[in-house]
Amino acid sequence: MTESKLSTFDRQDGRLVIAHVLFAFGALLIGGIAGMLQGMVKGGTITLPANIGYYELLTAHGVLMALIFTTYFIVGFLYSGISQTLGGRLLPLTRKLGWIGYLLMSVGTLIGVVVILLGKASVLYTFYAPMKASPWFYIALALVVIGSWLSGFGIFYQYVKWKKTNQGKLSPLFAYMSVITMLLWQIATLGVAAEVVVQLIPWSFGWVETINVVLSRTLFWFFGHPLVYFWLLPAYMCWYVIIPKIIGGKIFSDALARMSFVLFLLFSIPVGFHHQLMEPGISHFWKYLQVVLTFMVVIPSLMTAFSLFATFELNGRSKGTKGLFGWVKVLPWKDVRFFAPFMGMLVFIPAGAGGLINASNQMNAVVHNTLWVTGHFHLTVATSVALTFFGIVYWLIPVVTGRVLTPRLNKLGIIQTITWCVGMLFMSGSMHTVGLLGSPRRTAYNTYDDHPDAILWMPYHVAMAIGGIILFVAVLLIIYNIVALMRAPKGQTEYPLGEVSDTSEPTPRFLENWKLWIALTVILIVVAYTIPIIDQISNPTPGSPGY
Ligand code: HAS
Ligand code: HEM
Ligand code: CU
């Protein structure tokens, strides 16, 4: 029997998807080593060999985890769903763009990692000026971004072709969400592209001597905030489209799901100043406006929470459960494809609440640059998003390689999920607490001449290190599971795409009016950013040399 008979998924497409997924998890493994070492250094349990610097490690960790693991996984996941929902296979041009994108991103990643490990780019994943890296670091990042653009174009192309041959039909929900996710990414990356090409590269080559720091940070966060939604939206795609199928229920509302994604497109870009609330050089009014918009972008997450509860409850009712929480009993707790993303959802409740605290100006003054913020994003991206991605691989790898998930691997998956959650409880829990006590982020072990505050922090730092070690065990487990999934028995696994509940209203057509949504997005960006950016250019703070 040939493999293609066993699997309904196009084999060539499967190869592209698996290449992305494996690269992503390779990055997770190396990033995980760096993460564990960082935790141990901060806890005072080890010292790094003299030739490895703390910031080298932290840069490698941030870049590999936040930029590489996520982007590769997301492109692979979206391509799998595009292949599945828009015609059953990728169009030749889409597949080609996917592979060229993959190659460019991989060349960029390799150059970037080498430059970081050589100690020539210890500027962290936010590469804030005036810290200066080797020009090759910025060129490497540019390659990653350009590669991801090509992959995005592939998705747009397949979507447009599908719309042409299916005139008047509503696009599949998965494809619609993929288009929004990539659109968000393409618009957001324009900011960082401008920063890298116009400011950082000429400056690091020495063609210009100084750099406008405030402007570079503004351009960075123009990208940096939507970046976090670029990570989140694919997790939401799993929650909206995949989870209903896995629990044997229905999608609560197609229109609500699309509307929430549109709101993310509109409101996630003009909010970057909430990362710069404590910075000089931006007037209060513009910070205030962007904070208001930040609270607008919370709405689609609340809509998502509502919709998920509705899906779970309808599912319970259709299976005869009663009472306020009866539906909890019929959820498939022993199925890792549900359990891992569900733990992600659960963690997102405190994670999102922490975000609201960060976004409030006065409270930001308390938590900014402390480990509280590090705790916040190890719950959001490193747990809610990461656990959802982990949950996806237990069916995605079987689907695209024509295999089946075995009960043993399912069980190992549940153990992996629990290990991750326990590790994170220790690590992120102590980061949050010690952050409130003032312990700064982005520092190696330091007791500040045995200052009483720093002595107070140390027990929490040790708990962080213990959490980091537990998390690293969980990293090893997910890597083992992935290797085992690649060698699981041959068979057919269905791509779990949910169907919309019959009780929901039909989806209004204006939700696919791209001109309208892109125009509104541009207007909001122009309103939130034009005057502050003109101000930063025409009244620059003295330019800074590099460090
Ligand atoms: Fe954030 C800093 C504000 C969400 C990631 N954030 C960061 C950084 C990262 C990050 C990486 O305003 C650090 C960057 C750096 O290195 O400096 N964040 C927010 C706000 C939200 C938010 C308002 N962040 C995220 C997400 C991220 C992420 C998502 C990654 C994926 N964040 C900030 C601010 C800062 C910041 C400031 C700057 C701090 C500083 O000073 O430096 C919101 O989008 C959150 C909304 C979410 C909710 C939760 C909804 C709940 C749901 C779950 C439902 C559960 C169910 C299960 C159904 C309101 C959807 C229940 C079942 C049962 C049985 C109970
Ligand atoms: C920072 C540990 C997984 C993203 C850190 C820090 C520690 C750490 C201790 C703080 C260092 C400091 O501020 O001085 C770990 C461990 C992990 C893990 C032990 C699991 C084995 C992840 C994952 C992601 C992630 C899965 C994202 C997908 C980040 C980012 C930073 C960070 C973006 C900030 C880097 C910076 O401030 O420049 N991590 N982490 N981490 N981590 Fe993790
Ligand atoms: Cu943000």
XYZ file of C-alpha atoms and ligand atoms in Angstrom:
656
model
C 0.000 0.000 0.000
C 1.324 3.445 -0.807
C 1.372 6.248 1.678
C -0.907 8.441 -0.418
C -3.707 5.876 -0.195
C -3.516 5.903 3.549
C -3.589 9.651 3.883
C -6.061 12.070 2.397
C -3.578 14.906 2.802
C -1.542 15.834 -0.272
C 1.923 14.355 0.228
C 3.857 17.244 -1.286
C 1.952 19.699 0.890
C 2.586 17.433 3.838
C 6.332 17.737 3.300
C 6.189 21.536 3.347
C 4.109 21.522 6.526
C 6.318 19.036 8.328
C 9.477 20.930 7.354
C 8.074 23.996 9.105
C 6.903 22.100 12.167
C 10.226 20.294 12.674
C 12.240 23.496 12.278
C 9.973 25.152 14.847
C 10.578 22.435 17.402
C 14.321 22.433 16.726
C 14.247 26.113 17.711
C 12.196 25.269 20.801
C 14.800 22.739 21.899
C 17.758 25.114 21.584
C 15.754 28.003 23.016
C 14.735 25.740 25.891
C 18.356 24.991 26.778
C 19.068 28.720 26.876
C 15.916 29.303 28.958
C 16.839 26.747 31.573
C 20.394 28.078 31.862
C 19.106 31.632 32.260
C 16.828 30.580 35.065
C 19.690 28.797 36.806
C 22.017 31.782 36.420
C 19.425 34.146 37.833
C 18.797 31.786 40.721
C 22.512 31.838 41.519
C 22.767 28.065 41.070
C 25.316 28.120 38.227
C 27.765 30.504 36.588
C 28.206 30.428 32.845
C 31.603 29.484 31.434
C 33.533 32.711 30.940
C 33.119 32.850 27.183
C 29.305 32.716 27.215
C 27.625 35.963 28.190
C 24.204 36.138 29.845
C 22.896 38.447 27.121
C 24.097 36.155 24.378
C 21.979 33.456 25.920
C 18.999 35.712 26.487
C 19.136 36.984 22.906
C 19.284 33.434 21.581
C 16.344 32.459 23.813
C 14.150 35.423 22.851
C 14.890 35.144 19.130
C 14.547 31.364 18.885
C 11.422 31.141 21.018
C 9.495 34.293 20.264
C 10.460 34.817 16.625
C 11.548 31.485 15.142
C 9.541 28.792 16.955
C 6.343 30.786 16.552
C 6.727 31.955 12.949
C 7.695 28.533 11.590
C 4.912 26.780 13.425
C 2.354 29.347 12.350
C 3.298 29.223 8.668
C 3.229 25.407 8.729
C -0.129 25.285 10.500
C -1.766 27.882 8.229
C -0.458 26.160 5.105
C -1.908 22.853 6.276
C -5.345 24.394 6.736
C -5.165 26.331 3.469
C -4.339 23.127 1.631
C -7.190 21.341 3.387
C -9.928 23.963 3.070
C -9.150 25.773 -0.195
C -9.364 23.025 -2.791
C -7.716 20.052 -1.076
C -4.159 20.930 -2.084
C -1.823 23.872 -2.424
C -1.632 25.542 -5.818
C 1.808 25.101 -7.421
C 2.652 28.793 -6.988
C 1.558 28.756 -3.344
C 3.679 25.726 -2.634
C 6.630 27.300 -4.396
C 6.280 30.517 -2.401
C 6.032 28.407 0.737
C 9.336 26.669 -0.025
C 11.187 29.834 -1.067
C 9.899 31.508 2.093
C 11.096 28.540 4.112
C 14.571 28.710 2.577
C 14.939 32.453 3.100
C 13.771 32.191 6.701
C 16.132 29.302 7.330
C 19.160 31.086 5.873
C 18.229 34.118 7.987
C 17.839 32.014 11.112
C 21.179 30.280 10.626
C 23.057 33.540 10.064
C 21.270 35.114 13.025
C 22.026 32.271 15.410
C 25.696 32.147 14.375
C 26.092 35.912 14.888
C 24.394 35.692 18.287
C 26.546 32.762 19.404
C 29.670 34.590 18.268
C 28.668 37.275 20.743
C 28.246 39.906 18.044
C 24.547 40.522 18.569
C 23.739 40.468 22.272
C 20.963 42.998 21.762
C 17.981 40.830 22.817
C 15.013 39.950 20.655
C 13.786 43.554 20.708
C 17.193 44.842 19.454
C 16.656 48.227 21.043
C 18.954 50.991 19.844
C 21.375 52.329 21.006
C 22.548 48.758 21.595
C 24.224 47.885 18.359
C 24.632 44.469 16.741
C 26.673 43.290 13.788
C 24.912 44.340 10.556
C 24.560 40.638 9.770
C 22.134 40.246 12.653
C 19.792 42.805 11.121
C 20.257 41.334 7.651
C 19.424 37.919 9.062
C 16.220 39.263 10.600
C 15.336 40.961 7.325
C 15.659 37.600 5.541
C 13.325 35.986 8.066
C 10.762 38.729 7.522
C 11.013 38.632 3.726
C 10.678 34.850 3.806
C 7.534 35.118 5.907
C 6.128 37.692 3.475
C 6.496 35.237 0.593
C 4.670 32.591 2.603
C 1.962 35.148 3.290
C 1.661 35.971 -0.412
C 1.206 32.265 -1.090
C -1.790 32.221 1.244
C -3.311 35.345 -0.305
C -2.840 33.901 -3.803
C -4.600 30.653 -2.980
C -7.426 32.532 -1.276
C -7.963 34.901 -4.231
C -7.938 31.995 -6.707
C -10.448 30.114 -4.570
C -12.742 33.151 -4.405
C -12.582 33.467 -8.218
C -13.610 29.873 -8.822
C -16.189 29.898 -6.018
C -17.915 33.176 -6.782
C -20.471 34.262 -4.230
C -19.528 31.568 -1.720
C -18.412 32.356 1.788
C -14.777 31.361 2.263
C -14.030 28.593 4.761
C -13.556 29.979 8.279
C -10.018 28.585 8.616
C -8.914 30.245 5.373
C -10.528 33.551 6.282
C -8.722 33.571 9.616
C -5.420 32.680 7.935
C -5.797 35.631 5.573
C -6.411 38.022 8.486
C -3.481 36.633 10.455
C -1.127 37.114 7.515
C -2.555 40.525 6.640
C -1.932 41.628 10.209
C 1.619 40.324 9.921
C 2.340 41.992 6.577
C 1.129 45.397 7.751
C 2.859 45.137 11.135
C 6.221 44.095 9.701
C 6.325 47.274 7.609
C 7.244 49.110 10.820
C 10.159 46.864 11.735
C 11.293 46.707 8.096
C 11.506 50.500 8.053
C 13.441 50.476 11.325
C 15.894 47.826 10.131
C 16.439 49.093 6.595
C 16.379 52.855 7.107
C 17.850 53.128 10.606
C 19.660 50.062 11.944
C 21.518 48.689 8.928
C 23.087 52.006 7.790
C 23.983 52.763 11.416
C 25.547 49.392 12.167
C 27.570 49.485 8.939
C 28.850 52.868 10.098
C 27.404 54.802 7.127
C 25.711 57.116 9.592
C 27.065 57.852 13.043
C 24.014 58.273 15.214
C 20.476 56.952 15.481
C 17.148 58.450 16.513
C 16.398 56.148 19.435
C 12.812 57.168 20.198
C 11.845 56.765 16.566
C 13.470 53.339 16.331
C 11.584 52.105 19.382
C 8.319 53.507 18.094
C 8.788 51.701 14.790
C 9.711 48.551 16.691
C 6.522 48.556 18.795
C 4.413 49.400 15.767
C 5.441 45.847 14.899
C 6.047 44.422 18.368
C 2.522 44.566 19.656
C 0.744 43.108 16.615
C 3.509 40.492 16.734
C 1.938 39.121 19.904
C -1.410 38.803 18.126
C 0.303 37.134 15.206
C 1.209 34.455 17.769
C -2.213 34.464 19.387
C -4.501 34.310 16.334
C -3.371 30.854 15.157
C -4.025 29.602 18.709
C -7.481 31.197 18.480
C -7.971 29.429 15.141
C -7.452 26.162 16.961
C -9.842 27.216 19.722
C -12.556 28.409 17.325
C -12.307 25.893 14.477
C -10.529 22.750 15.678
C -11.592 22.331 19.320
C -15.368 22.176 18.580
C -14.713 19.203 16.285
C -12.453 17.455 18.789
C -15.010 17.711 21.592
C -17.754 16.481 19.249
C -19.573 19.820 19.266
C -20.189 22.728 16.911
C -18.730 26.182 16.311
C -20.977 28.594 18.214
C -21.080 31.318 15.550
C -19.187 31.786 12.298
C -20.019 35.494 12.182
C -18.788 36.143 15.713
C -15.519 34.344 15.019
C -14.929 36.405 11.864
C -15.899 39.640 13.582
C -13.419 39.026 16.389
C -10.635 38.484 13.854
C -11.575 41.693 12.038
C -11.382 43.573 15.342
C -7.881 42.173 15.877
C -6.844 43.463 12.471
C -8.256 46.908 13.234
C -7.065 47.405 16.782
C -3.863 45.484 17.263
C -1.539 47.826 15.383
C -2.268 51.338 16.666
C -1.424 50.381 20.264
C 2.385 50.019 20.364
C 2.828 52.917 22.796
C 1.562 50.730 25.647
C 5.096 49.309 25.580
C 6.536 52.815 25.809
C 4.386 54.301 28.539
C 7.450 54.961 30.714
C 9.530 56.449 27.881
C 10.164 60.132 27.371
C 9.715 61.709 23.952
C 6.051 60.775 23.393
C 3.374 63.126 24.660
C 0.710 61.998 27.119
C -2.127 62.483 24.686
C -0.830 59.911 22.198
C -0.038 57.450 24.944
C -3.555 57.931 26.284
C -5.140 57.405 22.867
C -3.207 54.207 22.294
C -4.114 52.912 25.734
C -7.786 53.457 24.881
C -7.241 51.487 21.675
C -5.442 48.804 23.718
C -8.587 48.327 25.747
C -10.526 48.067 22.460
C -8.341 45.158 21.371
C -9.284 43.320 24.560
C -12.860 43.075 23.264
C -12.234 40.379 20.626
C -10.523 38.271 23.297
C -13.555 38.636 25.532
C -15.730 37.679 22.537
C -13.542 34.610 22.116
C -13.933 33.640 25.759
C -17.715 34.054 25.418
C -17.831 32.006 22.249
C -15.782 29.178 23.755
C -17.999 28.954 26.816
C -21.004 28.893 24.462
C -19.481 26.076 22.394
C -18.720 24.058 25.529
C -22.135 24.649 27.024
C -24.094 23.882 23.825
C -22.050 20.720 23.490
C -22.905 19.740 27.060
C -26.610 20.487 26.631
C -26.758 18.447 23.431
C -25.351 15.555 25.427
C -27.940 15.968 28.142
C -25.902 17.673 30.887
C -27.696 19.881 33.407
C -26.789 22.667 35.820
C -24.425 25.619 35.571
C -21.254 23.577 35.088
C -22.621 20.202 33.962
C -20.979 20.664 30.540
C -17.542 20.382 32.133
C -18.159 16.670 32.682
C -18.558 15.761 29.011
C -15.382 17.450 27.795
C -12.798 14.909 26.580
C -10.284 15.420 29.379
C -8.244 12.391 28.420
C -7.684 13.544 24.826
C -4.448 15.545 24.561
C -5.699 17.254 21.402
C -8.263 18.896 23.681
C -6.460 18.924 27.010
C -3.332 20.832 25.950
C -5.170 23.710 24.206
C -7.716 23.771 27.028
C -4.985 24.333 29.603
C -3.825 27.112 27.300
C -7.295 28.703 27.494
C -7.440 28.363 31.239
C -4.040 30.001 31.661
C -5.101 32.783 29.314
C -7.562 34.065 31.921
C -4.851 35.214 34.406
C -2.466 35.928 31.508
C -4.914 38.367 29.902
C -5.756 39.919 33.261
C -2.053 40.640 33.702
C -2.091 42.359 30.311
C -4.856 44.681 31.473
C -2.726 45.598 34.469
C 0.271 46.311 32.239
C -1.805 48.514 29.981
C -2.980 50.764 32.808
C -0.577 53.689 32.939
C -0.182 53.970 36.708
C 0.205 50.254 37.237
C 2.620 50.056 34.340
C 4.896 52.325 36.353
C 5.021 49.583 38.998
C 5.604 46.604 36.732
C 7.524 47.993 33.740
C 10.962 46.393 33.290
C 10.385 44.037 36.201
C 10.078 40.264 36.057
C 6.312 40.717 36.291
C 6.308 41.437 32.551
C 8.425 38.350 31.872
C 5.900 36.401 33.931
C 3.070 37.891 31.827
C 4.410 36.704 28.524
C 5.481 33.302 29.738
C 1.786 32.807 30.451
C 0.515 34.312 27.188
C 2.906 33.224 24.478
C 4.890 30.552 26.300
C 1.833 28.799 27.751
C -1.503 29.733 26.165
C -0.010 29.835 22.673
C 2.722 27.217 23.112
C 0.444 24.618 24.730
C -2.101 25.148 21.974
C 0.620 24.580 19.371
C 1.723 21.470 21.252
C -1.885 20.232 21.256
C -2.066 20.776 17.489
C 0.932 18.564 16.668
C -0.803 15.463 18.062
C -3.184 15.498 15.115
C -1.311 17.651 12.580
C 1.745 15.402 12.289
C -0.425 12.270 11.893
C -2.603 14.038 9.283
C 0.231 15.282 7.097
C 2.386 12.168 7.369
C -0.455 9.630 7.096
C -0.170 8.199 10.585
C -2.274 7.770 13.718
C -1.910 8.982 17.287
C -1.437 6.009 19.601
C -2.975 5.807 23.101
C 0.543 5.733 24.548
C 1.530 8.957 22.819
C -1.748 10.519 23.864
C -0.915 9.694 27.466
C 2.629 11.045 27.132
C 1.057 14.192 25.686
C -1.132 14.624 28.764
C 1.917 14.140 30.997
C 3.835 16.680 28.899
C 1.034 19.220 29.282
C 0.867 18.774 33.050
C 4.661 19.040 33.357
C 4.633 22.285 31.376
C 1.861 23.733 33.551
C 3.621 22.790 36.797
C 6.927 24.236 35.572
C 5.199 27.418 34.519
C 3.326 27.686 37.798
C 6.681 27.814 39.555
C 8.493 29.958 37.019
C 5.833 32.439 35.979
C 4.277 32.486 39.446
C 7.538 33.554 41.036
C 8.281 35.990 38.200
C 4.967 37.730 38.830
C 5.493 37.887 42.585
C 9.120 38.946 42.604
C 8.363 41.458 39.855
C 5.950 43.193 42.215
C 8.773 43.274 44.755
C 10.833 45.177 42.192
C 13.169 42.543 40.774
C 14.234 43.681 37.301
C 13.938 41.628 34.111
C 16.912 41.111 31.769
C 19.584 40.794 34.452
C 21.906 37.966 35.423
C 22.498 36.972 39.054
C 23.124 40.026 41.186
C 22.585 40.745 44.873
C 23.409 44.446 44.521
C 25.967 44.380 47.338
C 23.599 42.299 49.437
C 20.931 44.974 49.358
C 17.991 43.855 51.568
C 15.556 43.975 48.594
C 17.782 41.774 46.471
C 18.167 39.299 49.343
C 14.359 39.198 49.558
C 14.162 38.331 45.851
C 16.491 35.366 45.917
C 14.111 32.633 47.146
C 11.784 33.525 44.254
C 14.673 33.403 41.819
C 15.482 29.920 43.057
C 11.832 28.891 42.554
C 12.116 30.326 39.031
C 15.150 28.171 38.372
C 13.308 25.071 39.612
C 10.386 25.936 37.334
C 12.824 26.375 34.444
C 14.289 22.932 35.004
C 10.810 21.351 35.092
C 9.967 23.237 31.888
C 13.083 21.956 30.228
C 12.046 18.399 31.067
C 8.747 19.225 29.372
C 10.643 20.513 26.318
C 12.511 17.201 26.114
C 9.207 15.348 26.408
C 7.537 17.241 23.575
C 10.603 16.635 21.396
C 10.409 12.929 22.226
C 6.700 12.930 21.415
C 7.319 14.586 18.070
C 9.986 12.095 17.107
C 7.618 9.310 18.164
C 4.744 10.861 16.191
C 6.945 10.875 13.088
C 7.345 7.135 13.561
C 3.793 6.318 14.674
C 1.892 3.534 12.863
C 0.624 4.335 9.370
C -3.052 5.089 9.046
C -5.590 7.723 8.240
C -6.222 10.689 10.499
C -8.926 13.210 9.792
C -8.153 16.938 9.731
C -10.427 18.087 12.568
C -12.374 21.036 11.151
C -15.454 22.077 13.127
C -18.856 22.776 11.630
C -20.992 25.756 12.489
C -23.972 25.252 14.815
C -27.336 25.164 12.981
C -28.801 27.593 15.477
C -26.432 30.415 14.543
C -27.389 33.273 12.211
C -25.975 33.341 8.653
C -22.709 35.246 8.257
C -23.104 38.775 6.898
C -21.199 39.283 3.654
C -19.571 42.564 4.672
C -17.185 40.555 6.822
C -15.362 39.648 3.619
C -15.197 43.234 2.416
C -11.400 43.480 2.489
C -11.253 46.994 1.067
C -13.332 48.223 3.966
C -11.259 46.490 6.659
C -7.897 47.431 5.198
C -9.017 51.039 4.773
C -10.205 51.206 8.400
C -6.970 49.622 9.582
C -4.928 52.201 7.701
C -7.062 55.061 9.034
C -6.602 53.921 12.635
C -2.851 53.594 12.130
C -2.627 57.028 10.542
C -4.612 58.607 13.372
C -2.586 56.942 16.120
C 0.879 57.322 14.642
C 1.224 60.187 12.136
C 1.601 63.133 14.499
C 3.855 61.400 17.047
C 6.139 60.102 14.292
C 6.330 63.480 12.549
C 7.140 64.944 15.940
C 9.892 62.384 16.577
C 11.443 63.116 13.192
C 11.200 66.884 13.257
C 12.149 67.365 16.935
C 14.618 64.522 17.364
C 16.328 63.868 20.659
C 20.116 64.077 20.156
C 21.173 61.127 17.975
C 22.906 58.316 19.796
C 26.088 56.464 18.860
C 26.029 52.693 19.219
C 26.967 50.590 22.252
Fe 1.046 41.538 26.558
C 4.040 43.124 27.296
C -0.683 44.369 27.451
C -1.929 40.069 25.576
C 2.811 39.090 24.906
N 3.039 41.159 26.199
C 4.117 41.926 26.596
C 5.343 41.315 26.155
C 4.981 40.191 25.439
C 3.535 40.101 25.486
C 5.926 39.227 24.736
O -0.053 47.304 28.030
C 6.756 41.824 26.472
C 7.440 42.549 25.372
C 8.809 42.949 25.841
O 9.756 42.120 25.716
O 8.969 44.056 26.377
N -0.947 42.096 26.574
C -1.441 43.282 26.997
C -2.899 43.286 26.890
C -3.244 42.048 26.372
C -2.014 41.325 26.152
C -3.831 44.397 27.268
N 0.531 39.894 25.478
C -0.743 39.468 25.182
C -0.689 38.271 24.381
C 0.659 38.002 24.178
C 1.400 39.021 24.879
C -1.897 37.545 23.867
C 1.305 36.897 23.437
C 0.704 35.904 22.848
N 1.572 43.358 27.282
C 0.709 44.384 27.546
C 1.481 45.574 27.954
C 2.834 45.227 27.897
C 2.852 43.836 27.468
C 0.978 46.897 28.339
C 4.048 46.119 28.201
C 4.527 45.912 29.586
C 5.774 46.720 29.873
O 5.691 47.647 30.668
O 6.839 46.414 29.291
C -4.667 41.605 26.045
O -4.736 41.269 24.674
C -5.155 40.450 26.864
C -6.649 40.151 26.630
C -7.057 38.783 27.130
C -8.031 38.515 27.998
C -8.314 37.072 28.388
C -9.526 36.427 27.675
C -9.647 34.965 28.035
C -9.819 33.922 27.174
C -9.802 32.514 27.708
C -11.159 31.895 27.887
C -11.055 30.590 28.599
C -11.930 29.554 28.526
C -11.706 28.307 29.343
C -13.147 29.589 27.704
C -8.877 39.571 28.612
C -10.022 34.103 25.718
C -12.448 28.441 30.649
C -12.871 27.139 31.218
C -13.195 26.962 32.516
C -13.624 25.624 33.021
C -13.125 28.100 33.505
C 12.863 35.355 28.871
C 13.054 30.951 30.852
C 10.179 29.197 27.334
C 9.953 33.615 25.375
C 13.101 34.330 29.752
C 13.749 34.467 31.037
C 13.816 33.228 31.592
C 13.188 32.311 30.660
C 14.411 32.842 32.925
C 14.099 35.794 31.669
C 15.444 36.275 31.589
C 15.612 37.700 32.075
O 14.722 38.554 31.986
O 16.729 37.976 32.552
C 12.351 30.090 30.023
C 12.312 28.645 30.177
C 11.492 28.171 29.185
C 11.029 29.292 28.412
C 13.040 27.870 31.242
C 11.126 26.745 28.876
C 11.997 25.793 28.828
C 9.826 30.256 26.518
C 8.947 30.161 25.380
C 8.874 31.412 24.835
C 9.726 32.280 25.623
C 8.242 28.886 24.902
C 8.090 31.911 23.649
C 7.442 31.185 22.779
C 10.777 34.439 26.104
C 11.037 35.808 25.764
C 11.886 36.316 26.770
C 12.105 35.244 27.713
C 10.481 36.577 24.551
C 12.383 37.739 26.901
C 13.739 37.927 26.427
C 14.165 39.354 26.693
O 13.818 39.941 27.720
O 14.864 39.879 25.819
N 12.749 33.009 29.561
N 11.563 30.442 28.950
N 10.271 31.547 26.643
N 11.430 34.112 27.275
Fe 11.487 32.286 28.120
Cu 1.550 44.928 23.517
